[in-house]
XYZ file of C-alpha atoms in Angstrom:
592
model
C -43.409 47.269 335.551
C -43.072 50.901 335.506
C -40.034 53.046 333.758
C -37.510 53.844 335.290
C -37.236 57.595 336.133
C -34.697 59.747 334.126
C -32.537 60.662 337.354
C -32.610 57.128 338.334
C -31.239 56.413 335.214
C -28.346 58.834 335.217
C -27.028 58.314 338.205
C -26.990 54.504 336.999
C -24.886 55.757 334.159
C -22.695 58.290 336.246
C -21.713 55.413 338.715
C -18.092 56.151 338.358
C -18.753 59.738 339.947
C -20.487 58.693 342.799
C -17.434 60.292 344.670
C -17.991 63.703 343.140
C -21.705 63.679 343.675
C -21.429 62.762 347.143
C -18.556 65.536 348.217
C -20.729 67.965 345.699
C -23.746 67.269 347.719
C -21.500 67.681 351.640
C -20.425 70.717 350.505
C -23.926 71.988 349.454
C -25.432 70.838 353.121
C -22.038 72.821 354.701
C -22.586 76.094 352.768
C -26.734 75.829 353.762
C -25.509 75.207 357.558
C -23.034 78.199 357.861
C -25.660 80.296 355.805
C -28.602 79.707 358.472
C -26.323 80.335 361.303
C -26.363 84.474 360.768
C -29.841 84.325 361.431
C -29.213 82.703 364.797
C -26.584 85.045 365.733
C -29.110 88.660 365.301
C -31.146 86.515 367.829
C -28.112 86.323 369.954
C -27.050 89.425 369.464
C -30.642 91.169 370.408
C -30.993 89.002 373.422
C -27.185 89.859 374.507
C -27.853 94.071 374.059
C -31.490 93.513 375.838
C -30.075 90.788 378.706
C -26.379 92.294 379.416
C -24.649 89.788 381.562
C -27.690 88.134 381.930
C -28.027 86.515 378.069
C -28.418 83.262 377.240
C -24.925 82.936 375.603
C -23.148 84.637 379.090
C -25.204 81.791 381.595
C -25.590 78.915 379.348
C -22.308 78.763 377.352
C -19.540 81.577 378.446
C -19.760 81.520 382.011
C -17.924 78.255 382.905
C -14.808 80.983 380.988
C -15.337 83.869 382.744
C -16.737 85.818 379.657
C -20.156 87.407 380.937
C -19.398 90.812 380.494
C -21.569 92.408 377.555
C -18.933 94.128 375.205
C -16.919 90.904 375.462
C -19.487 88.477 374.426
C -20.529 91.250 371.519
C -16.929 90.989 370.709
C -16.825 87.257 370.636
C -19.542 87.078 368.711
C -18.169 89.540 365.713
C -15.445 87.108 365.605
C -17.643 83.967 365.549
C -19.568 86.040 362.868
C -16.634 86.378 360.803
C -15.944 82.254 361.255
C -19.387 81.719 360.032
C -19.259 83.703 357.028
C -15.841 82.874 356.008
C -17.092 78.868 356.110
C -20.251 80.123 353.984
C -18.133 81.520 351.296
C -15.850 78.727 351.443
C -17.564 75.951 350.819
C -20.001 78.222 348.536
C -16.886 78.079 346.674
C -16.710 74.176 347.014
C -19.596 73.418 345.900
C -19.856 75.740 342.689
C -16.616 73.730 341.547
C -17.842 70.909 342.050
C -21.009 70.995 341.209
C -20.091 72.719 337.522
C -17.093 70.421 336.971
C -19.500 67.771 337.396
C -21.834 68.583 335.063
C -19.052 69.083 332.446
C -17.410 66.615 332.637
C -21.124 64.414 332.729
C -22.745 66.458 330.145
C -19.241 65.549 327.626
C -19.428 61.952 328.776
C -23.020 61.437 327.853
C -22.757 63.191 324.482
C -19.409 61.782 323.589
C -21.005 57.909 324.564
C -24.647 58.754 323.010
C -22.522 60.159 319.611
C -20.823 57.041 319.249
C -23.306 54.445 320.643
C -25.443 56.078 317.780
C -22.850 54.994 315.543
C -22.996 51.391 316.272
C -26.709 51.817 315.472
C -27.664 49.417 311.792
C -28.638 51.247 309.365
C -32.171 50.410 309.583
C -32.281 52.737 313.032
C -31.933 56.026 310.788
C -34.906 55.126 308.322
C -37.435 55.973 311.083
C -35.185 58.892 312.718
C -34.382 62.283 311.825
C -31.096 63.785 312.080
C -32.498 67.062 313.210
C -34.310 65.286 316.264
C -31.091 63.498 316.896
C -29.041 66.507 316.767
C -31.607 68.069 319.533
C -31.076 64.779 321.894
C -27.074 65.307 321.289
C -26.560 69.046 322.052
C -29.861 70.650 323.472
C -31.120 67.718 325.792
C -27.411 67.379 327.039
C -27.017 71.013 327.850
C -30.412 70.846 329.704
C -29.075 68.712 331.722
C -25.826 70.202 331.943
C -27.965 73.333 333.368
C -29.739 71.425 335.797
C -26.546 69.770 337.213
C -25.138 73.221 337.252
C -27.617 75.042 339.965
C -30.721 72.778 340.090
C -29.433 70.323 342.220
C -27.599 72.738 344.528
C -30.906 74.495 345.227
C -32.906 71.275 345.359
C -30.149 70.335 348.599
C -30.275 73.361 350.344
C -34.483 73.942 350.575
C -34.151 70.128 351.998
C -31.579 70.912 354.604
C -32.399 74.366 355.105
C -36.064 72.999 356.080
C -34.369 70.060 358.383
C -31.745 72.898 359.950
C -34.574 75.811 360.634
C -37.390 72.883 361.985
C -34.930 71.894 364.374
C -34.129 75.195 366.053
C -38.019 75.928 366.419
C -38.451 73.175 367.450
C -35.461 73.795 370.164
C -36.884 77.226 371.345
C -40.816 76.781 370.980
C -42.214 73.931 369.948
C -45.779 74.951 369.858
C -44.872 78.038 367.451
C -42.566 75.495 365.071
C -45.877 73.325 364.559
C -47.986 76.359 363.217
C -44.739 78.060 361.441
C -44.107 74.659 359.801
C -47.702 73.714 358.784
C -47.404 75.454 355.783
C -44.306 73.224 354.378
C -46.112 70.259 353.700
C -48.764 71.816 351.657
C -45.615 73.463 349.535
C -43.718 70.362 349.118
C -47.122 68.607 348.169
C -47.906 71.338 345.948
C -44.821 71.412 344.352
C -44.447 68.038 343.567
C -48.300 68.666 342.272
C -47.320 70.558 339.507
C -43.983 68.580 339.097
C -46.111 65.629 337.840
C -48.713 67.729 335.360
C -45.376 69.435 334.255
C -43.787 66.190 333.160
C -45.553 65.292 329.933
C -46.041 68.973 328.771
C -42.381 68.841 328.697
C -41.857 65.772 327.048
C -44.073 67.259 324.408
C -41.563 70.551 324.781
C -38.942 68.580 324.250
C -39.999 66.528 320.835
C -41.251 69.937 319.740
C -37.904 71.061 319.851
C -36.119 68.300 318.232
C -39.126 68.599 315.542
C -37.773 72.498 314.536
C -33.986 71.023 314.594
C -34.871 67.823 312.219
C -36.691 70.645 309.923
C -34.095 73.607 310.332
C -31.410 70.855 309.301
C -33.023 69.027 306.639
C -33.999 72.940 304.319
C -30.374 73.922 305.607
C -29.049 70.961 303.295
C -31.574 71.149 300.913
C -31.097 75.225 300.403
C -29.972 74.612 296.879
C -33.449 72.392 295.991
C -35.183 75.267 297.750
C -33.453 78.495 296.211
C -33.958 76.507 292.559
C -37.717 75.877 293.294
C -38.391 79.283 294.628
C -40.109 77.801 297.474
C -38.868 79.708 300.402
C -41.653 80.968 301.274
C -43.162 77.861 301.183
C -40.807 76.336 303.937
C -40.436 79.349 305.935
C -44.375 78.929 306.814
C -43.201 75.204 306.831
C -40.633 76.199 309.709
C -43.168 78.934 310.919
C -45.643 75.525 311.805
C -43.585 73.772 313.585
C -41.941 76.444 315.736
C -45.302 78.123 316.368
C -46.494 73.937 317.739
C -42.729 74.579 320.272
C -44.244 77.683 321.146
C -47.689 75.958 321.930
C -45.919 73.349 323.855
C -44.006 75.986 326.191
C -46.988 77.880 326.738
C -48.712 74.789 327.831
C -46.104 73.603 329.927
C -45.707 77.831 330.449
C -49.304 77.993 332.044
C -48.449 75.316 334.693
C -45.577 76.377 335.917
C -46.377 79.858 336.612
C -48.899 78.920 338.736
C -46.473 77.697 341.537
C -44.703 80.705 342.650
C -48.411 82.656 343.413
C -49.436 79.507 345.157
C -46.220 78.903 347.031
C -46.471 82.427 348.324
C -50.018 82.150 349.677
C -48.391 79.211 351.789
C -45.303 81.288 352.818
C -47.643 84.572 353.818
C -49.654 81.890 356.394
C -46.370 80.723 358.396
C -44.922 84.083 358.247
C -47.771 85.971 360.117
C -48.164 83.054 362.055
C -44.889 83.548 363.503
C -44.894 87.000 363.807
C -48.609 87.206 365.085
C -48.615 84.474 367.275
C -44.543 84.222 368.534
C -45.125 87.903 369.247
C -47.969 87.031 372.151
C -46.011 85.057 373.607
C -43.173 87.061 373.627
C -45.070 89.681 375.309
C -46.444 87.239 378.135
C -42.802 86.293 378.906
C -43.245 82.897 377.294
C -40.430 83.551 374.749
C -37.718 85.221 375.121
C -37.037 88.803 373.058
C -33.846 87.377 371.297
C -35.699 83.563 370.556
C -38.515 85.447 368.939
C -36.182 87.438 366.700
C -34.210 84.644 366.002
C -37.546 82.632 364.655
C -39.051 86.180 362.631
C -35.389 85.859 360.934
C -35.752 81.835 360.501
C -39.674 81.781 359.299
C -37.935 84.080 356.434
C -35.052 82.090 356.424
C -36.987 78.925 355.689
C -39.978 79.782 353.753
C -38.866 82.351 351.540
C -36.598 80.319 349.615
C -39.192 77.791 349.013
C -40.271 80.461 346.120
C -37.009 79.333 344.278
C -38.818 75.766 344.054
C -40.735 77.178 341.051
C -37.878 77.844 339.250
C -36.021 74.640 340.162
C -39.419 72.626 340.027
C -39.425 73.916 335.983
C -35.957 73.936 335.378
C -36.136 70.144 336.907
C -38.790 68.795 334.807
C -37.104 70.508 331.447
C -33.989 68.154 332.818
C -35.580 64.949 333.751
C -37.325 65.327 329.638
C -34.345 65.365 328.198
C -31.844 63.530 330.624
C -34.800 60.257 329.520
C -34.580 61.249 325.708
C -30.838 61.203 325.962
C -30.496 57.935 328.275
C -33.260 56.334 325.911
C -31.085 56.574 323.122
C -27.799 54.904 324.946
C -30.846 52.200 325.702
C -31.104 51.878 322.071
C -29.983 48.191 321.274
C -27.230 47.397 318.756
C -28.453 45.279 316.462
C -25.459 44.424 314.824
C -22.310 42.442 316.337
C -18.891 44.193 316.093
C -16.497 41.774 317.679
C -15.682 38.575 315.753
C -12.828 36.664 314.467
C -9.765 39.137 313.782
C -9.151 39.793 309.625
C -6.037 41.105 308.677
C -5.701 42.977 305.376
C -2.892 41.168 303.873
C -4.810 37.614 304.462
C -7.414 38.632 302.347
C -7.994 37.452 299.238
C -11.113 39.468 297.890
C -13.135 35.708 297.221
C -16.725 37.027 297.502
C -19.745 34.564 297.969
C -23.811 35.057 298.595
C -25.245 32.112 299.345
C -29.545 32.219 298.976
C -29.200 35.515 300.484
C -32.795 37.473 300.926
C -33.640 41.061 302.348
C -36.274 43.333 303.051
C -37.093 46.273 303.987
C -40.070 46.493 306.309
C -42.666 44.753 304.763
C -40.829 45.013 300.760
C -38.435 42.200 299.999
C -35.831 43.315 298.104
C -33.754 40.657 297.350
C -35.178 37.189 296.477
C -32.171 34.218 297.823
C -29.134 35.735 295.635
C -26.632 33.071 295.046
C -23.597 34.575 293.963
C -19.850 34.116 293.310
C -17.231 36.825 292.925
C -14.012 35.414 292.367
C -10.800 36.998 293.662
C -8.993 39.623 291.548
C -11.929 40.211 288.903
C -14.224 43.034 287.890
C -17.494 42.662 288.858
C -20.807 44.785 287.577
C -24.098 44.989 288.289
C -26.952 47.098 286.573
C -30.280 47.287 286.234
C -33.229 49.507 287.351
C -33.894 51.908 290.283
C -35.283 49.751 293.377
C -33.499 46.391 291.823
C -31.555 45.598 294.686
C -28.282 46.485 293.685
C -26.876 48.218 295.950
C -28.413 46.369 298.922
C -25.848 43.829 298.034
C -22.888 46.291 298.861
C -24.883 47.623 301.946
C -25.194 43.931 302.851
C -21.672 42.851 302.146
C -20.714 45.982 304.180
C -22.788 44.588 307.091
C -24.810 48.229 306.942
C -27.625 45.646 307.368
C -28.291 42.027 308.041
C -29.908 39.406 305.701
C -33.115 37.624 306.405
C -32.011 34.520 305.793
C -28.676 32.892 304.054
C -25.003 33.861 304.127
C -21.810 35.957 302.930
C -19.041 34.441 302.707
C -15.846 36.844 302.231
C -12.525 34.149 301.248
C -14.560 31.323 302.990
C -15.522 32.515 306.191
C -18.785 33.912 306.610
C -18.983 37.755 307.240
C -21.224 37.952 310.099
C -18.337 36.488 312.336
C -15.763 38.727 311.626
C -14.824 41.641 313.461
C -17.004 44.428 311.858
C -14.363 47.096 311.895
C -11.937 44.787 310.536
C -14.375 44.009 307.550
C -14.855 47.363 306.535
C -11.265 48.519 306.291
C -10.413 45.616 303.728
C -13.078 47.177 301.908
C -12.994 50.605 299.516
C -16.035 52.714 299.107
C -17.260 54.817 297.134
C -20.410 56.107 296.749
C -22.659 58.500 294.845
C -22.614 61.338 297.173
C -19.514 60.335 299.011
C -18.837 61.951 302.701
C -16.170 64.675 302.680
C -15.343 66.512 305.936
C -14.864 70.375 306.516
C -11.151 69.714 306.069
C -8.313 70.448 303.606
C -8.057 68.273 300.149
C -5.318 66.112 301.721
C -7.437 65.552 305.474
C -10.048 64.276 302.831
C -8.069 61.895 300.826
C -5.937 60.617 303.673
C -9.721 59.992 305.901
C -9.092 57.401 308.346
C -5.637 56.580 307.666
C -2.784 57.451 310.109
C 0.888 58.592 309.501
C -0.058 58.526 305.751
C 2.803 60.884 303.990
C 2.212 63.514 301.523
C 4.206 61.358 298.583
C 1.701 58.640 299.169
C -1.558 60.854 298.864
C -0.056 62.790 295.780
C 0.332 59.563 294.525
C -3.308 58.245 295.234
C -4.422 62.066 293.867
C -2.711 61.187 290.522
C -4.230 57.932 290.281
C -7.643 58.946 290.664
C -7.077 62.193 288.019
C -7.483 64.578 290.561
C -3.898 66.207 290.317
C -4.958 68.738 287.544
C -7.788 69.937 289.687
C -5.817 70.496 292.689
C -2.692 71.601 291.557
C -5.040 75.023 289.970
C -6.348 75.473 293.897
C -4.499 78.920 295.645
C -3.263 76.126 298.465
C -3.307 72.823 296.493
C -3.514 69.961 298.865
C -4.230 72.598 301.800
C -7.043 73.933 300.165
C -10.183 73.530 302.926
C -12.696 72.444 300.831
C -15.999 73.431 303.209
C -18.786 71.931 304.656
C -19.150 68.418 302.664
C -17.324 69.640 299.996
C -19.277 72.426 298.835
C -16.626 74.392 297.281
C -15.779 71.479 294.815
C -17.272 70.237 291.620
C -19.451 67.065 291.662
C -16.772 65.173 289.345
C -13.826 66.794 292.049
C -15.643 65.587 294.703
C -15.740 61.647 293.128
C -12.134 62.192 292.407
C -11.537 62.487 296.085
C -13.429 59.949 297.256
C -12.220 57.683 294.548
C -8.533 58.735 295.672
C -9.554 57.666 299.395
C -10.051 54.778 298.914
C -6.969 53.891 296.437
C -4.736 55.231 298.908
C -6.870 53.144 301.464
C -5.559 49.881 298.957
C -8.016 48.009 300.074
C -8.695 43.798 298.801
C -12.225 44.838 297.793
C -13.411 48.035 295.907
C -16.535 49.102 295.707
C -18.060 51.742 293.365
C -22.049 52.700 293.916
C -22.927 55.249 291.362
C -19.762 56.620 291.615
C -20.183 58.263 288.131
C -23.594 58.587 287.936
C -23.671 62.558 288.811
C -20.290 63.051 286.876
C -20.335 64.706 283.248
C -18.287 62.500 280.399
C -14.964 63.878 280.823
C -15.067 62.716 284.357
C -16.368 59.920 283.784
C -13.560 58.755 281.259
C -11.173 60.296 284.031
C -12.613 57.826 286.926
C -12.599 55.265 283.915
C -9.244 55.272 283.199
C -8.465 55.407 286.962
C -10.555 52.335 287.794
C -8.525 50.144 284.918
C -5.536 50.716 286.744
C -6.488 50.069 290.345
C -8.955 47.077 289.207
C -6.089 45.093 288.739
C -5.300 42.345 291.489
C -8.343 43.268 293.525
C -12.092 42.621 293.754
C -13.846 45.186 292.260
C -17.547 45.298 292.400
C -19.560 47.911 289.986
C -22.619 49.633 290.249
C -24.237 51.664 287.326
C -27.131 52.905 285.567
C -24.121 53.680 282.695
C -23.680 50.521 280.443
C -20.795 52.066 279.401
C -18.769 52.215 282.608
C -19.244 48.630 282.717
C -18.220 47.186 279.739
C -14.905 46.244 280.660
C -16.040 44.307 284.026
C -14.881 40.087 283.574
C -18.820 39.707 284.226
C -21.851 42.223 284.777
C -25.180 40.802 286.293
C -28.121 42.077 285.385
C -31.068 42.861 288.373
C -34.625 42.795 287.685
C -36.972 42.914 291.108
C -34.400 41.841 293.546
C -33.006 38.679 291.129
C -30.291 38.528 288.955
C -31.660 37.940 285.501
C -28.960 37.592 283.193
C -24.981 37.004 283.613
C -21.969 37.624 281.408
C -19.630 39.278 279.735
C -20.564 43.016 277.591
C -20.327 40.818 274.635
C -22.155 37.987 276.124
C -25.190 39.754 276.872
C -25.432 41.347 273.749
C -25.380 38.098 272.483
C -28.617 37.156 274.033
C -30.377 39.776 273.101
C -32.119 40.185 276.822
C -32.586 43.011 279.453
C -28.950 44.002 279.056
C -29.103 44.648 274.994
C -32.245 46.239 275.523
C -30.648 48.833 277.932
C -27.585 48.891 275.229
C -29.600 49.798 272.570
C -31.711 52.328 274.698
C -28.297 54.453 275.855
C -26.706 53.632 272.730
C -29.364 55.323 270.507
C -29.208 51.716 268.263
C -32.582 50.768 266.666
């Protein structure tokens, strides 16, 4: 079974504007009517100065009235004129509002539901994506199409009817002269659609090209401190310089098609056009066709073909469309992998009683975690340490449902996770992470992130718990400092201070820390220390560190080895035995 095409697809999604496409199209077809109708009036107008009271118009349609003399029908005629061209502009008006309010509003609904369908993705969606290509498929793809909807399908509408409108009057006044005229639309259509279909994968290539340069220009734009430190700019500016050169390549493939249809088009026009004028001109002379009829089809032949040079231009600004309208609707297609709706889980039910019952993950091929069975009672500290690639925080990424196990179950106060309602899950549950998220906002937007009607009492308060006042209070605007793009203007250790005061003023049952303090100097460290005693108390905590120290405290710290939990205990405890733990003691420690 074959795909289905991109336009296909979109009007499938636009359903609820079937309305607006349908009055956007009338009023298209309306404008194209009144705008062929000038042409028929010069051939009225010759044939009334040539005929007198004789014309067509005085014995065919204004005698039954009385109106055969010539000024009078000339006169009539300016005033049907100004009827004609006062409907043109009218509904030329129509269908540019339409038309363009359409393809705003469209182009804002597709990005706004691709945005947040792409938020629903799992986690395991982004390993094989870039953000650069997904920023392309968000804003450049949607404006394509946005430009398409814009113009493209106006023009599109009016070479159909204008062919349909124009066939039918030659056809009216001489029908052996509309067959030759004519003959040369088929072969422009055909040829058109020709090129349509060889221009359809050199934009596809245009378009992943494009979202190639974005994934690159983003990725050195975040990385320009790595870059500036390495000296390696010029490095990735010939980096850049490849892939942009391989869009250029693209475009001039898809570049050396589509120029080609305008010059051919032409050819076509130039053989109906002296057809018409060579051979509706003999019989005009041997009184076959009347003076006013052949001017009337010299005006239409121009009238009808000559547009049909615009098809290059919509025939290339279509394809560039269709490429990106199927990149964006491909990634709506994109299934959700993870369920969001479940059973309903209030924050003040819960408990914080954590269970992993023979729990096992990989990634890809790699197993990470090898059936973890593991109990976190309510209230207490919990650590867990060990080496890079141990699996420890895939347990947090698992208990925040960022992914789903292989095999076996989490069970948060009894029930098991997976049938809860996601969103519900995560708010009873306080992150914090190495390189937490901060937005281009002020200190307090920060702190109070995803929290309404919070007052300023209550995020000075969550400030001072997590040790951030003395920081803050120094800043020219304190809390209304803007703090820049994610948090650039603030110190590593200020930007853990934030996120650790997030999520205290979040109060969530279950706190999480994942290398919170890991990219912190000491003083910090001893800061977010002191912090985490205090809001520890009556809630699940669960810690991640490379730092024995900033464990030491926790009621019990498991130690990971290879995606298995090794050794468990107390700081004391696992000294004790005289395992992995002490040997990771003595190693920080400096003890022989």
């Amino acid at each position: 079974m074959s795909a289905q095409h991109p336009l296909r697809k979109l009007l499938s999604y636009a359903s609820a504007y079937k309305t607006d496409f349908r009055l956007a199209t009338l009023y298209s077809v309306l404008n194209k009517f009144f705008d062929v109708l000038p042409e028929v009036l010069i051939g009225v107008a010759v044939d009334i100065v040539v005929n007198g009271e004789k014309s067509f118009l005085a014995k065919r349609v204004l005698g039954g009235f009385g109106i055969t003399e010539t000024w009078h029908q000339l006169v009539l005629l300016g005033v049907l004129n100004a009827v004609i061209w006062m409907g043109e502009s009218w509904f030329e008006y129509l269908l540019s509002l339409k038309w363009r309010k359409l393809a705003q509003n469209l182009q804002h609904d597709v990005r706004l539901d691709a945005y947040d369908h792409v938020q629903k993705l799992d986690m395991a969606y982004f390993e094989n994506q870039r953000t650069g290509n997904l920023m392309s498929i968000l804003n450049e793809d949607i404006n394509q199409m946005e430009r398409f909807l814009n113009g493209g399908a106006n023009q599109i509408i009016q070479v159909i009817c204008s062919s349909i409108m124009v066939s039918a009057v030659f056809f009216a006044l001489q029908p052996s002269l509309a067959v030759i005229a004519l003959l040369p639309v088929p072969a422009i259509l055909f040829g058109a659609f020709w090129f349509q279909k060889r221009l359809a994968p050199r934009y596809a290539e245009v378009r992943e090209a494009a979202g190639d340069v974005s994934a690159r220009l983003n990725n050195n734009l975040l990385g320009l401190a790595t870059i500036k430190a390495f000296a390696t700019e010029e490095f990735e500016k010939q980096q850049i310089g490849a892939a942009s050169n391989a869009y250029r390549n693209a475009n001039a493939r898809a570049i050396a098609v589509s120029s080609a249809i305008t010059p051919v088009i032409r050819m076509a026009i130039l053989a109906g056009f002296t057809a018409t004028l060579v051979y509706g001109g003999w019989l005009t002379l041997h009184d076959e066709l009347a003076v006013g009829a052949y001017s009337v089809l010299v005006y239409l032949t121009q009238r009808l073909l000559w547009p049909m040079t615009g098809l290059a231009e919509v025939a290339d600004m279509y394809q560039r469309s269709m490429s990106a309208i199927d990149r964006a609707m491909n990634l709506l297609d994109t299934p959700i992998q993870i369920r969001y709706d479940g059973k309903a889980l209030p924050q003040a039910q819960v408990s914080g009683d954590i269970r992993f019952e023979d729990v096992s993950f990989a990634y890809g091929e790699q197993t990470t975690l090898h059936h973890i069975n593991l109990h976190i009672p309510a209230g207490k500290t919990v650590a867990f340490v060990g080496s890079t690639g141990s699996g420890k925080s895939t347990l947090v990424k698992l208990l925040l449902r960022f992914y789903t196990p292989a095999s076996g179950h989490i069970l948060l106060d009894g029930v098991a996770s997976d049938s809860l309602n996601l969103q519900d899950l995560r708010r009873v549950i306080g992150y914090v992470a190495q390189d937490s998220f901060l937005t281009d906002g002020t200190i307090a937007e920060n702190i109070a992130y995803g929290l309404e009607q919070v007052s300023d009492a209550d995020i000075a308060a969550a400030a001072r718990a997590a040790e951030a006042m003395e920081f803050i209070e120094k800043l020219p605007l304190g809390f209304a400092t803007r703090i820049g793009e994610r948090g650039q203007k603030l110190s590593g250790g200020q930007r853990q201070r934030l996120a650790l005061a997030r999520a205290i003023l979040k109060n969530p049952p279950v706190l999480i820390l994942d290398e919170a303090t890991s990219a912190v100097d000491n003083e910090t460290e001893a800061a977010i220390q002191r912090s985490l005693d205090v809001v520890s108390k009556n809630r699940t905590t669960i810690v991640i560190a490379h730092r024995l120290s900033t464990v030491r405290q926790a009621d019990c710290i498991h130690v990971m080895e290879a995606g298995r939990i090794v050794e468990s205990g107390s700081h004391e405890q696992l000294l004790a035995y005289n395992g992995s733990y002490a040997a990771l003691w003595r190693l920080q420690t400096g003890e022989r």
